[in-house]
PDB file of C-alpha atoms in Angstrom:
ATOM      1  CA  UNK A   1       6.055  12.019  42.527  1.00  0.00           C
ATOM      2  CA  UNK A   2       7.481   8.673  43.571  1.00  0.00           C
ATOM      3  CA  UNK A   3       6.125   8.222  47.074  1.00  0.00           C
ATOM      4  CA  UNK A   4       2.955  10.313  47.105  1.00  0.00           C
ATOM      5  CA  UNK A   5       1.725   9.886  43.519  1.00  0.00           C
ATOM      6  CA  UNK A   6       3.400   6.516  42.885  1.00  0.00           C
ATOM      7  CA  UNK A   7       4.642   7.564  39.427  1.00  0.00           C
ATOM      8  CA  UNK A   8       6.925   5.123  37.639  1.00  0.00           C
ATOM      9  CA  UNK A   9      10.664   5.790  37.323  1.00  0.00           C
ATOM     10  CA  UNK A  10      10.151   6.208  33.573  1.00  0.00           C
ATOM     11  CA  UNK A  11       7.533   8.954  34.077  1.00  0.00           C
ATOM     12  CA  UNK A  12       9.685  10.717  36.693  1.00  0.00           C
ATOM     13  CA  UNK A  13      12.647  10.629  34.320  1.00  0.00           C
ATOM     14  CA  UNK A  14      10.546  12.263  31.576  1.00  0.00           C
ATOM     15  CA  UNK A  15       9.239  14.967  33.943  1.00  0.00           C
ATOM     16  CA  UNK A  16      12.785  15.712  35.151  1.00  0.00           C
ATOM     17  CA  UNK A  17      13.998  15.988  31.563  1.00  0.00           C
ATOM     18  CA  UNK A  18      11.162  18.413  30.731  1.00  0.00           C
ATOM     19  CA  UNK A  19      12.011  20.640  33.703  1.00  0.00           C
ATOM     20  CA  UNK A  20      15.746  20.544  32.885  1.00  0.00           C
ATOM     21  CA  UNK A  21      14.993  21.658  29.320  1.00  0.00           C
ATOM     22  CA  UNK A  22      12.965  24.602  30.641  1.00  0.00           C
ATOM     23  CA  UNK A  23      15.821  25.604  32.963  1.00  0.00           C
ATOM     24  CA  UNK A  24      18.224  25.650  30.010  1.00  0.00           C
ATOM     25  CA  UNK A  25      15.879  28.133  28.316  1.00  0.00           C
ATOM     26  CA  UNK A  26      15.687  30.265  31.474  1.00  0.00           C
ATOM     27  CA  UNK A  27      19.471  30.343  31.781  1.00  0.00           C
ATOM     28  CA  UNK A  28      19.830  31.439  28.147  1.00  0.00           C
ATOM     29  CA  UNK A  29      17.395  34.308  28.751  1.00  0.00           C
ATOM     30  CA  UNK A  30      18.828  35.208  32.201  1.00  0.00           C
ATOM     31  CA  UNK A  31      15.416  34.560  33.817  1.00  0.00           C
ATOM     32  CA  UNK A  32      15.137  33.395  37.433  1.00  0.00           C
ATOM     33  CA  UNK A  33      12.833  30.378  37.708  1.00  0.00           C
ATOM     34  CA  UNK A  34      10.905  31.901  40.629  1.00  0.00           C
ATOM     35  CA  UNK A  35      10.157  35.044  38.601  1.00  0.00           C
ATOM     36  CA  UNK A  36       8.796  33.512  35.389  1.00  0.00           C
ATOM     37  CA  UNK A  37       5.986  35.474  33.735  1.00  0.00           C
ATOM     38  CA  UNK A  38       3.180  34.412  31.420  1.00  0.00           C
ATOM     39  CA  UNK A  39       4.785  36.220  28.454  1.00  0.00           C
ATOM     40  CA  UNK A  40       8.087  34.417  29.006  1.00  0.00           C
ATOM     41  CA  UNK A  41       6.284  31.093  29.000  1.00  0.00           C
ATOM     42  CA  UNK A  42       4.680  31.983  25.654  1.00  0.00           C
ATOM     43  CA  UNK A  43       8.169  32.694  24.266  1.00  0.00           C
ATOM     44  CA  UNK A  44       9.293  29.277  25.494  1.00  0.00           C
ATOM     45  CA  UNK A  45       6.348  27.593  23.770  1.00  0.00           C
ATOM     46  CA  UNK A  46       7.234  29.380  20.513  1.00  0.00           C
ATOM     47  CA  UNK A  47      10.796  28.051  20.862  1.00  0.00           C
ATOM     48  CA  UNK A  48       9.451  24.524  21.186  1.00  0.00           C
ATOM     49  CA  UNK A  49       7.331  25.062  18.067  1.00  0.00           C
ATOM     50  CA  UNK A  50      10.341  26.436  16.178  1.00  0.00           C
ATOM     51  CA  UNK A  51      12.284  23.252  16.838  1.00  0.00           C
ATOM     52  CA  UNK A  52       9.345  21.216  15.527  1.00  0.00           C
ATOM     53  CA  UNK A  53       8.257  19.620  18.792  1.00  0.00           C
ATOM     54  CA  UNK A  54       4.962  17.803  18.285  1.00  0.00           C
ATOM     55  CA  UNK A  55       1.861  19.135  20.024  1.00  0.00           C
ATOM     56  CA  UNK A  56       1.607  16.059  22.222  1.00  0.00           C
ATOM     57  CA  UNK A  57       5.231  16.549  23.332  1.00  0.00           C
ATOM     58  CA  UNK A  58       4.666  20.249  24.086  1.00  0.00           C
ATOM     59  CA  UNK A  59       1.523  19.374  26.049  1.00  0.00           C
ATOM     60  CA  UNK A  60       3.451  16.859  28.152  1.00  0.00           C
ATOM     61  CA  UNK A  61       6.201  19.402  28.862  1.00  0.00           C
ATOM     62  CA  UNK A  62       3.568  21.913  29.949  1.00  0.00           C
ATOM     63  CA  UNK A  63       2.044  19.275  32.218  1.00  0.00           C
ATOM     64  CA  UNK A  64       5.444  18.624  33.816  1.00  0.00           C
ATOM     65  CA  UNK A  65       6.048  22.334  34.423  1.00  0.00           C
ATOM     66  CA  UNK A  66       2.485  22.926  35.624  1.00  0.00           C
ATOM     67  CA  UNK A  67       2.987  20.206  38.223  1.00  0.00           C
ATOM     68  CA  UNK A  68       6.391  21.566  39.242  1.00  0.00           C
ATOM     69  CA  UNK A  69       5.117  25.133  39.722  1.00  0.00           C
ATOM     70  CA  UNK A  70       2.050  23.853  41.562  1.00  0.00           C
ATOM     71  CA  UNK A  71       4.454  22.244  44.011  1.00  0.00           C
ATOM     72  CA  UNK A  72       6.419  25.525  44.309  1.00  0.00           C
ATOM     73  CA  UNK A  73       3.171  27.409  44.981  1.00  0.00           C
ATOM     74  CA  UNK A  74       2.015  24.894  47.589  1.00  0.00           C
ATOM     75  CA  UNK A  75       5.379  25.148  49.351  1.00  0.00           C
ATOM     76  CA  UNK A  76       5.298  28.956  49.299  1.00  0.00           C
ATOM     77  CA  UNK A  77       8.210  29.541  46.924  1.00  0.00           C
ATOM     78  CA  UNK A  78       5.988  31.415  44.442  1.00  0.00           C
ATOM     79  CA  UNK A  79       2.732  33.297  45.014  1.00  0.00           C
ATOM     80  CA  UNK A  80       0.776  31.467  42.329  1.00  0.00           C
ATOM     81  CA  UNK A  81       1.222  28.879  39.618  1.00  0.00           C
ATOM     82  CA  UNK A  82       1.717  30.959  36.491  1.00  0.00           C
ATOM     83  CA  UNK A  83       1.508  27.786  34.378  1.00  0.00           C
ATOM     84  CA  UNK A  84      -2.135  27.329  35.376  1.00  0.00           C
ATOM     85  CA  UNK A  85      -2.892  30.267  33.034  1.00  0.00           C
ATOM     86  CA  UNK A  86      -1.280  28.547  30.055  1.00  0.00           C
ATOM     87  CA  UNK A  87      -3.247  26.158  27.848  1.00  0.00           C
ATOM     88  CA  UNK A  88      -1.479  23.650  25.661  1.00  0.00           C
ATOM     89  CA  UNK A  89      -1.676  23.357  21.885  1.00  0.00           C
ATOM     90  CA  UNK A  90      -4.507  21.435  20.308  1.00  0.00           C
ATOM     91  CA  UNK A  91      -3.665  17.744  20.312  1.00  0.00           C
ATOM     92  CA  UNK A  92      -3.471  15.900  17.038  1.00  0.00           C
ATOM     93  CA  UNK A  93      -6.133  13.228  16.755  1.00  0.00           C
ATOM     94  CA  UNK A  94      -4.044  10.110  16.536  1.00  0.00           C
ATOM     95  CA  UNK A  95      -5.554   6.648  16.370  1.00  0.00           C
ATOM     96  CA  UNK A  96      -3.819   3.978  18.443  1.00  0.00           C
ATOM     97  CA  UNK A  97      -1.571   1.657  16.463  1.00  0.00           C
ATOM     98  CA  UNK A  98      -2.050  -2.041  17.063  1.00  0.00           C
ATOM     99  CA  UNK A  99      -0.960  -5.456  15.814  1.00  0.00           C
ATOM    100  CA  UNK A 100      -3.156  -7.786  13.812  1.00  0.00           C
ATOM    101  CA  UNK A 101      -3.650 -11.171  15.432  1.00  0.00           C
ATOM    102  CA  UNK A 102      -1.428 -12.993  12.912  1.00  0.00           C
ATOM    103  CA  UNK A 103       1.365 -10.475  13.637  1.00  0.00           C
ATOM    104  CA  UNK A 104       1.112 -11.219  17.349  1.00  0.00           C
ATOM    105  CA  UNK A 105       1.346 -14.939  16.603  1.00  0.00           C
ATOM    106  CA  UNK A 106       4.573 -14.242  14.698  1.00  0.00           C
ATOM    107  CA  UNK A 107       5.949 -12.357  17.704  1.00  0.00           C
ATOM    108  CA  UNK A 108       4.955 -15.150  20.097  1.00  0.00           C
ATOM    109  CA  UNK A 109       6.894 -17.706  18.045  1.00  0.00           C
ATOM    110  CA  UNK A 110      10.237 -15.879  18.263  1.00  0.00           C
ATOM    111  CA  UNK A 111      11.462 -16.625  21.840  1.00  0.00           C
ATOM    112  CA  UNK A 112      13.607 -19.747  22.278  1.00  0.00           C
ATOM    113  CA  UNK A 113      11.650 -21.851  24.787  1.00  0.00           C
ATOM    114  CA  UNK A 114      14.682 -24.026  25.557  1.00  0.00           C
ATOM    115  CA  UNK A 115      16.248 -21.176  27.581  1.00  0.00           C
ATOM    116  CA  UNK A 116      15.106 -19.423  30.790  1.00  0.00           C
ATOM    117  CA  UNK A 117      15.219 -15.990  29.106  1.00  0.00           C
ATOM    118  CA  UNK A 118      13.231 -17.330  26.155  1.00  0.00           C
ATOM    119  CA  UNK A 119      10.540 -18.618  28.514  1.00  0.00           C
ATOM    120  CA  UNK A 120      10.506 -15.233  30.214  1.00  0.00           C
ATOM    121  CA  UNK A 121      10.227 -13.343  26.921  1.00  0.00           C
ATOM    122  CA  UNK A 122       7.366 -15.534  25.710  1.00  0.00           C
ATOM    123  CA  UNK A 123       5.499 -14.963  28.981  1.00  0.00           C
ATOM    124  CA  UNK A 124       6.194 -11.233  28.746  1.00  0.00           C
ATOM    125  CA  UNK A 125       4.475 -11.094  25.348  1.00  0.00           C
ATOM    126  CA  UNK A 126       1.604 -13.349  26.386  1.00  0.00           C
ATOM    127  CA  UNK A 127       0.936 -11.430  29.603  1.00  0.00           C
ATOM    128  CA  UNK A 128       1.036  -7.992  27.976  1.00  0.00           C
ATOM    129  CA  UNK A 129      -1.494  -9.143  25.400  1.00  0.00           C
ATOM    130  CA  UNK A 130      -3.639 -11.302  27.694  1.00  0.00           C
ATOM    131  CA  UNK A 131      -4.096  -8.639  30.367  1.00  0.00           C
ATOM    132  CA  UNK A 132      -3.565  -5.284  28.619  1.00  0.00           C
ATOM    133  CA  UNK A 133      -1.488  -4.036  31.563  1.00  0.00           C
ATOM    134  CA  UNK A 134       0.822  -1.028  31.306  1.00  0.00           C
ATOM    135  CA  UNK A 135       4.548  -1.783  31.191  1.00  0.00           C
ATOM    136  CA  UNK A 136       5.025  -0.176  34.624  1.00  0.00           C
ATOM    137  CA  UNK A 137       2.352  -2.459  36.036  1.00  0.00           C
ATOM    138  CA  UNK A 138       3.889  -5.503  34.341  1.00  0.00           C
ATOM    139  CA  UNK A 139       7.380  -5.123  35.814  1.00  0.00           C
ATOM    140  CA  UNK A 140       5.907  -4.630  39.301  1.00  0.00           C
ATOM    141  CA  UNK A 141       3.987  -7.925  39.296  1.00  0.00           C
ATOM    142  CA  UNK A 142       5.154 -10.169  42.138  1.00  0.00           C
ATOM    143  CA  UNK A 143       4.680 -13.924  42.155  1.00  0.00           C
ATOM    144  CA  UNK A 144       2.456 -13.606  45.244  1.00  0.00           C
ATOM    145  CA  UNK A 145       0.103 -11.302  43.264  1.00  0.00           C
ATOM    146  CA  UNK A 146      -0.879 -14.181  40.965  1.00  0.00           C
ATOM    147  CA  UNK A 147      -3.702 -16.598  41.775  1.00  0.00           C
ATOM    148  CA  UNK A 148      -2.902 -19.615  39.615  1.00  0.00           C
ATOM    149  CA  UNK A 149      -6.180 -21.394  40.386  1.00  0.00           C
ATOM    150  CA  UNK A 150      -8.439 -18.523  39.291  1.00  0.00           C
ATOM    151  CA  UNK A 151      -5.979 -17.203  36.674  1.00  0.00           C
ATOM    152  CA  UNK A 152      -6.112 -13.676  38.033  1.00  0.00           C
ATOM    153  CA  UNK A 153      -3.453 -11.105  38.923  1.00  0.00           C
ATOM    154  CA  UNK A 154      -3.680  -8.262  41.422  1.00  0.00           C
ATOM    155  CA  UNK A 155      -2.393  -5.148  39.646  1.00  0.00           C
ATOM    156  CA  UNK A 156      -1.321  -1.928  41.344  1.00  0.00           C
ATOM    157  CA  UNK A 157      -2.181   0.766  38.805  1.00  0.00           C
ATOM    158  CA  UNK A 158      -1.903   4.530  38.576  1.00  0.00           C
ATOM    159  CA  UNK A 159      -2.537   6.399  41.803  1.00  0.00           C
ATOM    160  CA  UNK A 160      -2.095   3.206  43.855  1.00  0.00           C
ATOM    161  CA  UNK A 161      -5.429   1.909  42.578  1.00  0.00           C
ATOM    162  CA  UNK A 162      -5.759  -1.853  42.620  1.00  0.00           C
ATOM    163  CA  UNK A 163      -7.604  -3.934  40.050  1.00  0.00           C
ATOM    164  CA  UNK A 164      -7.860  -7.588  39.126  1.00  0.00           C
ATOM    165  CA  UNK A 165      -6.962  -8.768  35.625  1.00  0.00           C
ATOM    166  CA  UNK A 166      -7.595 -12.175  34.137  1.00  0.00           C
ATOM    167  CA  UNK A 167      -5.511 -14.298  31.773  1.00  0.00           C
ATOM    168  CA  UNK A 168      -6.386 -17.270  29.579  1.00  0.00           C
ATOM    169  CA  UNK A 169      -5.040 -20.640  28.468  1.00  0.00           C
ATOM    170  CA  UNK A 170      -2.063 -19.519  26.391  1.00  0.00           C
ATOM    171  CA  UNK A 171      -0.762 -17.152  29.061  1.00  0.00           C
ATOM    172  CA  UNK A 172      -1.402 -19.785  31.735  1.00  0.00           C
ATOM    173  CA  UNK A 173       0.691 -22.364  29.851  1.00  0.00           C
ATOM    174  CA  UNK A 174       3.525 -19.838  29.379  1.00  0.00           C
ATOM    175  CA  UNK A 175       3.388 -18.874  33.046  1.00  0.00           C
ATOM    176  CA  UNK A 176       3.544 -22.515  34.170  1.00  0.00           C
ATOM    177  CA  UNK A 177       6.522 -23.186  31.870  1.00  0.00           C
ATOM    178  CA  UNK A 178       8.378 -20.120  33.120  1.00  0.00           C
ATOM    179  CA  UNK A 179       7.768 -20.811  36.815  1.00  0.00           C
ATOM    180  CA  UNK A 180       8.713 -24.465  36.395  1.00  0.00           C
ATOM    181  CA  UNK A 181      11.710 -24.220  34.076  1.00  0.00           C
ATOM    182  CA  UNK A 182      13.009 -20.643  33.943  1.00  0.00           C
ATOM    183  CA  UNK A 183      12.174 -18.548  36.984  1.00  0.00           C
ATOM    184  CA  UNK A 184      14.282 -20.401  39.558  1.00  0.00           C
ATOM    185  CA  UNK A 185      17.298 -20.391  37.233  1.00  0.00           C
ATOM    186  CA  UNK A 186      17.091 -16.622  36.779  1.00  0.00           C
ATOM    187  CA  UNK A 187      16.187 -15.876  40.397  1.00  0.00           C
ATOM    188  CA  UNK A 188      19.686 -16.094  41.868  1.00  0.00           C
ATOM    189  CA  UNK A 189      18.960 -13.122  44.155  1.00  0.00           C
ATOM    190  CA  UNK A 190      15.720 -14.585  45.574  1.00  0.00           C
ATOM    191  CA  UNK A 191      13.576 -11.746  44.228  1.00  0.00           C
ATOM    192  CA  UNK A 192       9.802 -11.605  44.680  1.00  0.00           C
ATOM    193  CA  UNK A 193       9.174 -10.060  41.251  1.00  0.00           C
ATOM    194  CA  UNK A 194       7.911 -12.224  38.394  1.00  0.00           C
ATOM    195  CA  UNK A 195       9.997 -10.795  35.552  1.00  0.00           C
ATOM    196  CA  UNK A 196      13.755 -10.909  36.099  1.00  0.00           C
ATOM    197  CA  UNK A 197      16.721  -9.778  34.035  1.00  0.00           C
ATOM    198  CA  UNK A 198      19.768 -11.860  33.096  1.00  0.00           C
ATOM    199  CA  UNK A 199      21.512 -10.883  36.358  1.00  0.00           C
ATOM    200  CA  UNK A 200      18.616 -12.001  38.533  1.00  0.00           C
ATOM    201  CA  UNK A 201      17.321  -8.511  39.336  1.00  0.00           C
ATOM    202  CA  UNK A 202      13.859  -7.114  38.590  1.00  0.00           C
ATOM    203  CA  UNK A 203      13.291  -6.359  34.912  1.00  0.00           C
ATOM    204  CA  UNK A 204      12.884  -2.626  34.248  1.00  0.00           C
ATOM    205  CA  UNK A 205      10.546  -0.839  31.825  1.00  0.00           C
ATOM    206  CA  UNK A 206      13.551  -0.028  29.664  1.00  0.00           C
ATOM    207  CA  UNK A 207      14.537  -3.706  29.760  1.00  0.00           C
ATOM    208  CA  UNK A 208      11.076  -4.696  28.478  1.00  0.00           C
ATOM    209  CA  UNK A 209      11.377  -2.256  25.575  1.00  0.00           C
ATOM    210  CA  UNK A 210      14.820  -3.617  24.722  1.00  0.00           C
ATOM    211  CA  UNK A 211      13.468  -7.193  24.673  1.00  0.00           C
ATOM    212  CA  UNK A 212      10.527  -6.230  22.440  1.00  0.00           C
ATOM    213  CA  UNK A 213      12.819  -4.397  20.005  1.00  0.00           C
ATOM    214  CA  UNK A 214      15.042  -7.466  19.852  1.00  0.00           C
ATOM    215  CA  UNK A 215      12.073  -9.773  19.206  1.00  0.00           C
ATOM    216  CA  UNK A 216      10.478  -7.762  16.381  1.00  0.00           C
ATOM    217  CA  UNK A 217      13.799  -7.595  14.519  1.00  0.00           C
ATOM    218  CA  UNK A 218      13.558 -11.377  14.155  1.00  0.00           C
ATOM    219  CA  UNK A 219      10.198 -11.164  12.369  1.00  0.00           C
ATOM    220  CA  UNK A 220       8.949  -9.954   8.977  1.00  0.00           C
ATOM    221  CA  UNK A 221       6.798  -7.291  10.668  1.00  0.00           C
ATOM    222  CA  UNK A 222       7.616  -3.755   9.522  1.00  0.00           C
ATOM    223  CA  UNK A 223       6.219  -1.880  12.500  1.00  0.00           C
ATOM    224  CA  UNK A 224       7.708  -0.227  15.534  1.00  0.00           C
ATOM    225  CA  UNK A 225       6.869  -2.029  18.743  1.00  0.00           C
ATOM    226  CA  UNK A 226       6.172  -0.868  22.275  1.00  0.00           C
ATOM    227  CA  UNK A 227       4.442  -2.347  25.329  1.00  0.00           C
ATOM    228  CA  UNK A 228       1.638   0.191  24.848  1.00  0.00           C
ATOM    229  CA  UNK A 229       1.077  -0.996  21.282  1.00  0.00           C
ATOM    230  CA  UNK A 230       0.366  -4.491  22.625  1.00  0.00           C
ATOM    231  CA  UNK A 231      -2.019  -2.900  25.147  1.00  0.00           C
ATOM    232  CA  UNK A 232      -3.729  -1.139  22.219  1.00  0.00           C
ATOM    233  CA  UNK A 233      -3.998  -4.512  20.454  1.00  0.00           C
ATOM    234  CA  UNK A 234      -5.616  -6.070  23.544  1.00  0.00           C
ATOM    235  CA  UNK A 235      -8.299  -3.354  23.699  1.00  0.00           C
ATOM    236  CA  UNK A 236      -8.938  -3.237  19.951  1.00  0.00           C
ATOM    237  CA  UNK A 237      -9.301  -7.008  19.610  1.00  0.00           C
ATOM    238  CA  UNK A 238     -11.701  -7.142  22.568  1.00  0.00           C
ATOM    239  CA  UNK A 239     -13.949  -4.504  20.991  1.00  0.00           C
ATOM    240  CA  UNK A 240     -13.734  -6.123  17.566  1.00  0.00           C
ATOM    241  CA  UNK A 241     -14.973  -9.368  19.120  1.00  0.00           C
ATOM    242  CA  UNK A 242     -17.992  -7.655  20.688  1.00  0.00           C
ATOM    243  CA  UNK A 243     -16.804  -6.689  24.179  1.00  0.00           C
ATOM    244  CA  UNK A 244     -18.571  -3.612  25.584  1.00  0.00           C
ATOM    245  CA  UNK A 245     -16.684  -0.373  26.193  1.00  0.00           C
ATOM    246  CA  UNK A 246     -17.258  -0.253  29.970  1.00  0.00           C
ATOM    247  CA  UNK A 247     -15.721  -3.705  30.423  1.00  0.00           C
ATOM    248  CA  UNK A 248     -12.682  -2.686  28.361  1.00  0.00           C
ATOM    249  CA  UNK A 249     -12.381   0.471  30.473  1.00  0.00           C
ATOM    250  CA  UNK A 250     -12.246  -1.607  33.669  1.00  0.00           C
ATOM    251  CA  UNK A 251      -9.790  -4.109  32.202  1.00  0.00           C
ATOM    252  CA  UNK A 252      -7.454  -1.326  31.080  1.00  0.00           C
ATOM    253  CA  UNK A 253      -7.716   0.492  34.413  1.00  0.00           C
ATOM    254  CA  UNK A 254      -8.873   3.759  32.823  1.00  0.00           C
ATOM    255  CA  UNK A 255     -10.345   6.195  35.327  1.00  0.00           C
ATOM    256  CA  UNK A 256     -12.436   7.915  32.639  1.00  0.00           C
ATOM    257  CA  UNK A 257     -14.384   6.350  29.781  1.00  0.00           C
ATOM    258  CA  UNK A 258     -13.000   9.145  27.558  1.00  0.00           C
ATOM    259  CA  UNK A 259      -9.593   7.469  27.613  1.00  0.00           C
ATOM    260  CA  UNK A 260     -11.156   4.244  26.329  1.00  0.00           C
ATOM    261  CA  UNK A 261     -13.332   5.833  23.630  1.00  0.00           C
ATOM    262  CA  UNK A 262     -10.361   6.329  21.290  1.00  0.00           C
ATOM    263  CA  UNK A 263     -10.573   2.611  20.484  1.00  0.00           C
ATOM    264  CA  UNK A 264     -14.095   2.976  19.120  1.00  0.00           C
ATOM    265  CA  UNK A 265     -12.650   4.895  16.155  1.00  0.00           C
ATOM    266  CA  UNK A 266     -10.510   1.902  15.284  1.00  0.00           C
ATOM    267  CA  UNK A 267     -13.355  -0.560  15.591  1.00  0.00           C
ATOM    268  CA  UNK A 268     -15.677   1.709  13.586  1.00  0.00           C
ATOM    269  CA  UNK A 269     -13.169   1.653  10.734  1.00  0.00           C
ATOM    270  CA  UNK A 270     -13.131  -2.130  10.996  1.00  0.00           C
ATOM    271  CA  UNK A 271     -16.944  -2.289  10.895  1.00  0.00           C
ATOM    272  CA  UNK A 272     -17.027  -0.090   7.794  1.00  0.00           C
ATOM    273  CA  UNK A 273     -14.467  -2.322   6.115  1.00  0.00           C
ATOM    274  CA  UNK A 274     -16.558  -5.426   6.859  1.00  0.00           C
ATOM    275  CA  UNK A 275     -19.749  -3.650   5.735  1.00  0.00           C
ATOM    276  CA  UNK A 276     -18.371  -2.552   2.363  1.00  0.00           C
ATOM    277  CA  UNK A 277     -16.809  -5.953   1.804  1.00  0.00           C
ATOM    278  CA  UNK A 278     -19.882  -7.999   2.749  1.00  0.00           C
ATOM    279  CA  UNK A 279     -23.116  -6.101   2.103  1.00  0.00           C
ATOM    280  CA  UNK A 280     -24.271  -6.626  -1.531  1.00  0.00           C
ATOM    281  CA  UNK A 281     -25.597  -3.092  -2.096  1.00  0.00           C
ATOM    282  CA  UNK A 282     -22.522  -1.522  -0.470  1.00  0.00           C
ATOM    283  CA  UNK A 283     -19.826  -3.284  -2.469  1.00  0.00           C
ATOM    284  CA  UNK A 284     -17.699  -0.934  -4.532  1.00  0.00           C
ATOM    285  CA  UNK A 285     -17.685  -1.586  -8.268  1.00  0.00           C
ATOM    286  CA  UNK A 286     -13.976  -1.758  -9.113  1.00  0.00           C
ATOM    287  CA  UNK A 287     -14.682  -1.134 -12.819  1.00  0.00           C
ATOM    288  CA  UNK A 288     -16.055   2.355 -12.102  1.00  0.00           C
TER     289      UNK A 288
END
């Protein structure tokens, strides 16, 4: 997973946890993992349902186990991948949550720009929003990957696929401030990575989430925050401002347009809101 598929440590940790949970079930039922049957898998899925696991969580656990048993089959430990016969539960249609622009501005104003970590945190926010990169892609950015003159960054995405992302004025100013006044102070270990922790090592995905949680607690925003929510905001705001779907797909690094189409639901809701608010014969009569 790490060296052939280039999965992030966070993803590998989740997959390992999913497989461990399945092994606990097998132990409780005295089932050998190489002898699992289709019926036993159905019992396991019912157990997950009984403990109120969400469909999306069950689907991910199935994906982890399907990949694990595919590996066992390829290596000759089992005759076939019994999990390939199992389909996951129907996924709930869930619209991506995102921040309004004024909420992002509130977040951007939190970091203390008189400190190296404050400069780093401001750049972290600006770069997540300006580029729409995944958190795993963000923490792997190296200083050499950035072209300051063209304001572009070489990103290594899922499956070792490279793409170029662009950033604008605000992110450029934050990057210049950080490189000039914060980066060298933090970089006591002479790292090549852009984002560093307080000890001078590379910032981890978990470290980014911790920083974001800390920032939002200093605002009046009553929303949970995650790096992916800022990525959702990037895509939604682009579409709301008239960007075409194919361009957003390329900027996000989605292999399939289907992954990008979820944002059209959000923008359609926005268009309806504008329509009913603005078009004279569509305005709702509040007295009725």
